[in-house]
Amino acid sequence: MKGVYSAPGDYIHFKSQVPLHKIPIGTKQWRYYDFGPKVVPPLICLPGTAGTADVYYKQIMSLSMKGYRVISVDIPCVWNHQEWIQSFEKFLDAIDVHHIHLYGTSLGGFLAQLFAQHRPRRVKSLILSNTFLETSRFSAAMRWAPIVGWAPSFLLKRYILTGIHDGPQEPFIADSVDFVVSQVETLSRDDLASRLAFTVDNASVGPLLLSDSLITIMDTNDYSSIPQELKDQLGERYPAARRAYLKTGGDFPFLSRPDEVNLHLQLHLRRVGVEAKPDLVRTIPKDGFGGSPGKENDEKKDHDDQPNGHGGNPESTSKESQSPPAPESSEYHGLYDQLLSSAKVISIGREDSTLMKDQLILATGVLLQLTWEFFIFSLLPIYVCSLYITENNVWKFRKLV
C-alpha cells in the first residue's frame, strides 16, 4: 500500500448502515456483521489470514438487498483447530443459528471444511474459494513456526503481507489489496499470531458427510497465494462439486470482482434450496435489517421497535438509520449505483478531516517498526558477544581452580 490509504466511499456508507456486533463467549470476543432477514438460513463468511469481517462488506450489501441473510465474522484469538471448532459452535448457539451455509476463502475455507467435518449436522453447504485441504506445506515453509506465538507484531505483519502478490495489477485488484492491507493494520499481535498458528499447525481435512453436490469451488485463474497444487488437491477431493472460475480477481475476488462473486453465491444458495425473502426487505425498521444482539447495543433499546416478520431485534443495532427499500430485480443496479454515489459524497467530506490523522498513524507505525528493527539487529550482536565473553571467563576460572 503506497501513500495514505483512503477508505472507499461504498465502505464508508456500509459502516454507516450496518452495525458491527461484539459478543463475548467465554474468554473470546467475537466481532461480526449480521444483516438480512433472520428467517432466512444465513450465509456465514469466514475470512483468510489477512482478512477481517469487513472484507465481505460488498457481499453483505448486495445479497441482503436481495433478501438473503449474511453473517461475516472475524476469526477470534484461538490457537488450535479443535478450539476453533468448539468456539465457533458456541458462537452459533449464542446468536441462535443452527443450520448454516459457509463461504470461506483461504484459511477461512480450510476452517469451514474442518467445521463441516466435525459438526456435519449444522453445515448444509460449502462455498470454497482459493483454499486448501492440509497445512503441512505451510508449516514446512515457516522455519520459525515454533516461536510464532512470541514474534513481534511487525514481523508477523511483514510475513503475512509478503504472501500477497506484489506487482503490476488491474486497478480493481490493486484496490482490493490496499483494502486488505488496511485491515491487517487493525489486527492485534495476538490475532496475527493465532492465525499464523492455525496455518502452521499440522492438520488436514478428513472425509465429509456433506454431498459434493452441495459444495461449490470458486477459484481465480490469474494468481493466488495458495499454490495451484493445493487447489488441484481440493478439486480431486470433491470431484462432483460445482465449479465456478473467475478469469481474474487475485487473492481477494470478493473485493476485486464482487459482481461475479455475488452472482455465484446467489446461484449456489438457490441451488441448495435457500429461499430469499425480498418482500421482507421492504419492512425494515429504522434500526436496520435485524441481526443478533451485540454488546455495544445494550444501552440503545427502543420500546417502539418490535421484531417483525424478518426477525429484527431492537437490540441489534448501534445507530438508527433508514435502510434502502427492497429492490426489484430490474432496478437493483440502479439502486446500488445510487448507494455508491451517495457514499462517494460522504467520503469527499471526510477525506480532508481524516488526512492528517492517517498521516500521523502511518508515521507512528513506521517509527515503531524502525525502533524494533534497531533493537533487534543492533543489540543482538552485543548480547551474543557478552555471552561469549562470560562463558570464556567462566571456563578460564574453572581451569585455574
XYZ file of C-alpha atoms in Angstrom:
401
model
C 0.000 0.000 0.000
C 1.565 3.219 -1.145
C 0.830 6.629 0.285
C -2.024 7.435 2.614
C -4.910 4.999 2.260
C -8.428 6.405 1.959
C -11.384 4.094 2.613
C -13.713 3.529 -0.375
C -16.935 5.506 -0.380
C -19.126 2.407 -0.511
C -17.339 1.009 2.558
C -17.953 4.234 4.485
C -21.617 4.015 3.532
C -21.703 0.360 4.589
C -20.280 1.248 8.024
C -22.953 3.904 8.453
C -25.733 1.409 7.679
C -24.612 -1.924 9.143
C -23.704 -2.262 12.839
C -20.673 -4.191 13.999
C -21.613 -6.588 16.797
C -19.288 -7.720 19.577
C -20.247 -10.646 21.759
C -18.075 -12.294 24.458
C -18.101 -16.095 24.510
C -16.008 -17.442 27.348
C -12.655 -15.679 27.162
C -13.049 -14.927 23.449
C -14.715 -11.947 21.841
C -16.445 -12.426 18.503
C -16.802 -9.473 16.114
C -19.323 -9.887 13.326
C -21.843 -8.286 10.997
C -25.327 -9.768 10.706
C -27.540 -8.252 8.018
C -30.654 -9.527 6.251
C -33.990 -11.194 7.137
C -33.492 -13.504 10.111
C -35.995 -16.057 8.837
C -33.570 -16.967 6.033
C -30.833 -19.546 6.814
C -27.648 -17.471 6.912
C -24.621 -17.498 4.680
C -21.634 -17.172 7.054
C -18.441 -15.712 5.569
C -15.060 -16.730 7.014
C -12.025 -14.594 6.029
C -8.464 -15.677 5.362
C -5.343 -14.964 7.394
C -5.201 -11.330 6.278
C -8.950 -10.688 6.422
C -11.498 -9.380 8.893
C -15.294 -9.358 8.968
C -15.165 -6.102 6.991
C -13.680 -7.617 3.821
C -17.071 -9.092 2.862
C -18.943 -5.801 3.022
C -19.759 -5.907 -0.708
C -21.406 -9.330 -0.292
C -23.374 -8.147 2.739
C -24.786 -5.100 0.967
C -25.613 -6.899 -2.279
C -27.106 -10.165 -1.022
C -29.032 -8.628 1.875
C -30.850 -6.291 -0.504
C -31.971 -9.367 -2.438
C -33.461 -10.955 0.666
C -30.608 -13.134 1.937
C -29.151 -13.077 5.435
C -25.350 -12.684 5.500
C -23.135 -13.011 8.593
C -19.463 -12.066 8.312
C -17.205 -12.908 11.256
C -13.697 -12.208 12.468
C -11.604 -15.240 13.375
C -11.141 -14.850 17.147
C -7.879 -15.376 19.001
C -7.820 -19.183 19.289
C -4.670 -21.259 18.955
C -5.617 -24.667 17.549
C -8.210 -26.166 15.270
C -10.132 -28.042 17.951
C -10.522 -24.832 19.952
C -11.790 -23.111 16.797
C -14.479 -25.755 16.253
C -15.724 -25.518 19.834
C -15.626 -21.716 19.921
C -17.435 -21.367 16.577
C -20.169 -23.750 17.720
C -20.670 -21.706 20.911
C -20.864 -18.564 18.770
C -23.629 -20.083 16.626
C -25.521 -21.094 19.761
C -25.157 -17.572 21.174
C -26.710 -15.935 18.092
C -29.372 -18.683 17.880
C -28.311 -20.071 14.498
C -28.435 -23.813 13.943
C -28.188 -24.636 10.212
C -25.674 -22.647 8.179
C -24.110 -22.262 4.751
C -20.388 -21.453 4.881
C -18.374 -19.327 2.454
C -14.654 -19.454 3.227
C -11.618 -18.081 1.418
C -8.030 -19.230 2.010
C -7.692 -20.066 5.736
C -11.435 -19.443 6.141
C -12.185 -22.176 3.602
C -9.971 -24.620 5.481
C -11.715 -23.826 8.785
C -15.123 -24.167 7.091
C -14.220 -27.684 5.944
C -12.982 -28.639 9.425
C -16.244 -27.459 10.976
C -18.272 -29.348 8.363
C -16.254 -32.486 9.143
C -16.727 -32.344 12.926
C -20.226 -30.780 13.036
C -21.904 -32.223 9.926
C -25.480 -31.662 11.120
C -25.043 -27.897 11.235
C -23.420 -27.279 7.842
C -25.827 -27.511 4.902
C -23.467 -26.392 2.109
C -19.990 -25.005 1.400
C -18.542 -22.393 -0.961
C -14.742 -22.705 -1.019
C -12.503 -20.139 -2.683
C -8.699 -20.231 -3.090
C -8.336 -22.687 -0.219
C -6.665 -25.982 0.730
C -7.060 -29.347 2.494
C -3.977 -29.571 4.719
C -1.375 -27.261 6.295
C 1.836 -29.309 6.180
C 3.200 -27.319 3.229
C 2.823 -24.022 5.103
C 4.384 -25.317 8.333
C 7.382 -26.659 6.394
C 7.907 -23.280 4.719
C 7.952 -21.339 8.022
C 11.136 -22.269 9.861
C 10.302 -20.099 12.870
C 6.864 -21.701 13.307
C 7.624 -22.930 16.887
C 8.069 -19.343 18.113
C 5.256 -17.703 16.135
C 3.398 -17.006 19.402
C 6.267 -14.842 20.674
C 7.114 -12.971 17.472
C 6.641 -9.157 17.476
C 3.715 -7.637 15.635
C 5.727 -6.018 12.829
C 7.371 -9.349 11.963
C 4.006 -11.125 11.819
C 2.518 -8.407 9.612
C 5.528 -8.487 7.301
C 5.248 -12.259 6.911
C 1.528 -12.074 6.104
C 1.875 -9.195 3.647
C 4.779 -10.772 1.768
C 2.396 -13.578 0.820
C 0.230 -11.130 -1.147
C 1.110 -10.768 -4.825
C 3.107 -7.587 -5.441
C 3.477 -6.297 -8.964
C 1.554 -4.685 -11.837
C -2.147 -5.250 -11.240
C -5.504 -4.188 -12.557
C -6.865 -1.149 -10.688
C -9.680 -3.100 -9.017
C -7.268 -5.798 -7.833
C -4.819 -3.177 -6.545
C -7.669 -1.514 -4.634
C -8.638 -4.850 -3.078
C -5.046 -5.394 -1.900
C -4.929 -1.893 -0.390
C -8.178 -2.535 1.480
C -6.967 -5.846 2.918
C -3.640 -4.319 3.951
C -5.545 -1.604 5.815
C -7.493 -4.329 7.629
C -4.283 -6.152 8.607
C -3.152 -2.956 10.314
C -6.188 -3.163 12.609
C -5.318 -6.644 13.924
C -3.562 -7.088 17.261
C -0.373 -9.086 17.722
C -2.306 -11.957 19.311
C -4.777 -12.032 16.408
C -1.957 -12.218 13.882
C -0.046 -14.853 15.848
C -3.090 -17.080 16.359
C -3.978 -17.009 12.648
C -0.453 -17.947 11.642
C -0.522 -20.674 14.304
C -3.597 -22.076 12.512
C -1.687 -22.118 9.243
C 1.420 -23.891 10.580
C -0.360 -26.292 12.945
C -0.253 -29.624 11.118
C -3.839 -30.614 10.327
C -5.848 -31.934 7.413
C -9.495 -32.193 6.424
C -10.948 -35.686 6.650
C -13.875 -37.097 4.663
C -17.065 -35.027 4.804
C -20.580 -36.386 5.163
C -21.700 -33.451 3.017
C -22.516 -34.400 -0.564
C -20.284 -32.961 -3.286
C -23.415 -31.594 -4.947
C -23.754 -29.164 -2.015
C -20.237 -27.787 -2.488
C -19.149 -25.015 -4.858
C -15.446 -24.410 -5.573
C -14.816 -20.846 -6.753
C -11.250 -20.019 -7.820
C -9.445 -17.298 -9.738
C -7.404 -18.208 -12.807
C -4.786 -15.442 -12.660
C -2.776 -15.828 -9.455
C -3.232 -16.596 -5.782
C -1.110 -17.036 -2.660
C -2.439 -20.616 -2.495
C -0.276 -22.885 -4.703
C -2.062 -24.445 -7.659
C -1.048 -27.883 -6.406
C -3.160 -27.397 -3.268
C -6.105 -26.130 -5.333
C -5.915 -29.217 -7.535
C -5.844 -31.374 -4.424
C -9.072 -29.736 -3.273
C -10.730 -30.398 -6.636
C -9.726 -34.064 -6.517
C -11.267 -34.432 -3.050
C -14.644 -33.102 -4.260
C -14.884 -34.304 -7.881
C -18.644 -33.747 -8.187
C -18.595 -30.252 -6.691
C -19.904 -27.357 -8.768
C -17.047 -25.297 -10.286
C -17.016 -21.526 -10.680
C -13.955 -19.946 -12.290
C -13.128 -16.249 -12.342
C -10.800 -15.128 -15.120
C -9.139 -12.570 -12.857
C -9.510 -11.421 -9.269
C -6.278 -12.180 -7.443
C -6.334 -13.255 -3.818
C -9.450 -11.240 -2.947
C -12.050 -11.650 -5.713
C -14.859 -10.817 -3.269
C -13.447 -7.255 -3.315
C -11.997 -7.008 -6.827
C -14.791 -8.891 -8.665
C -17.786 -8.521 -6.338
C -20.489 -8.723 -9.029
C -19.235 -12.084 -10.294
C -18.701 -13.465 -6.791
C -22.123 -12.310 -5.632
C -23.732 -13.932 -8.670
C -22.043 -17.279 -7.948
C -23.019 -17.035 -4.267
C -26.644 -16.353 -5.191
C -26.703 -19.242 -7.680
C -25.251 -21.572 -5.046
C -27.809 -20.555 -2.432
C -30.660 -21.088 -4.881
C -29.277 -24.484 -5.904
C -29.067 -25.744 -2.298
C -32.607 -24.616 -1.541
C -32.175 -21.294 0.278
C -35.201 -19.141 -0.475
C -34.613 -15.403 -0.391
C -37.198 -13.111 1.216
C -37.062 -9.874 -0.792
C -40.541 -8.964 0.432
C -39.180 -8.668 3.978
C -36.545 -6.178 2.884
C -39.358 -3.651 2.391
C -40.368 -3.822 6.056
C -37.095 -2.620 7.555
C -37.330 -0.858 10.925
C -35.318 2.281 11.500
C -32.556 0.301 13.168
C -31.824 -1.856 10.114
C -32.370 -5.415 8.942
C -32.189 -7.067 12.325
C -29.426 -9.373 13.365
C -28.246 -10.749 16.632
C -27.809 -8.730 19.822
C -24.389 -7.176 20.274
C -22.721 -5.978 23.433
C -22.391 -2.410 22.229
C -26.128 -2.123 21.667
C -27.412 -2.892 25.147
C -27.809 0.774 26.058
C -29.809 1.699 22.922
C -33.074 -0.199 23.332
C -36.244 1.301 21.917
C -39.616 0.132 23.192
C -41.330 1.014 19.898
C -39.037 -1.165 17.742
C -40.565 -4.629 17.904
C -39.410 -7.683 15.869
C -41.334 -8.126 12.653
C -41.606 -10.923 10.119
C -37.929 -10.974 9.316
C -36.873 -11.228 12.939
C -35.467 -7.729 13.520
C -34.180 -7.222 17.054
C -34.417 -3.822 18.792
C -31.084 -4.513 20.491
C -29.233 -5.492 17.351
C -28.016 -2.137 16.023
C -25.837 0.634 17.351
C -27.417 3.516 15.475
C -30.751 4.409 13.893
C -30.814 4.821 10.131
C -33.349 4.372 7.370
C -32.202 1.475 5.174
C -32.931 1.390 1.424
C -36.145 -0.239 0.184
C -36.167 -3.691 -1.359
C -35.001 -3.616 -4.977
C -36.801 -5.435 -7.748
C -34.506 -7.471 -9.990
C -34.827 -4.967 -12.862
C -33.941 -1.937 -10.764
C -31.305 -3.399 -8.442
C -28.318 -1.996 -10.336
C -29.813 1.480 -10.348
C -30.354 1.381 -6.595
C -26.852 0.097 -5.952
C -25.374 2.859 -8.142
C -27.374 5.338 -6.083
C -25.891 3.936 -2.878
C -22.394 4.205 -4.316
C -22.883 7.797 -5.423
C -24.230 8.836 -2.019
C -21.333 7.076 -0.356
C -18.842 8.989 -2.508
C -20.363 12.288 -1.345
C -19.867 11.178 2.265
C -16.264 10.171 1.632
C -15.346 13.504 -0.019
C -16.472 15.360 3.089
C -14.427 13.154 5.379
C -11.188 12.850 3.408
C -9.822 16.271 4.369
C -10.606 15.819 8.062
C -9.015 12.377 8.259
C -5.928 13.026 6.108
C -3.850 14.448 8.968
C -4.875 11.601 11.286
C -3.987 8.945 8.686
C -0.568 10.513 8.106
C 0.117 10.582 11.851
C -0.875 6.912 12.251
C 1.304 5.900 9.301
C 4.320 7.825 10.618
C 3.881 6.330 14.089
C 3.752 2.796 12.669
C 6.917 3.338 10.629
C 8.730 4.787 13.663
C 7.762 1.835 15.874
C 8.864 -0.644 13.228
C 12.242 1.054 12.799
C 12.703 1.086 16.581
C 12.047 -2.662 16.816
C 14.480 -3.380 14.000
C 17.162 -1.194 15.611
C 16.951 -3.009 18.935
C 16.901 -6.459 17.370
C 19.659 -6.046 14.810
C 21.998 -3.743 16.782
C 21.690 -5.118 20.314
C 21.553 -8.811 19.409
C 25.260 -8.981 18.409
C 26.221 -7.227 21.652
C 24.186 -9.724 23.644
C 25.779 -12.698 21.867
C 29.276 -11.240 22.353
C 28.661 -10.730 26.075
C 27.532 -14.316 26.413
C 30.729 -15.494 24.702
C 32.975 -13.369 26.972
C 31.141 -14.572 30.080
C 31.428 -18.199 29.046
C 35.119 -17.760 28.219
C 35.859 -16.192 31.633
C 33.978 -18.936 33.429
C 35.989 -21.570 31.554
C 39.306 -19.868 32.475
C 38.265 -19.595 36.115
C 37.402 -23.257 36.281
C 40.743 -24.145 34.692
C 42.642 -22.148 37.314
C 40.700 -23.754 40.171
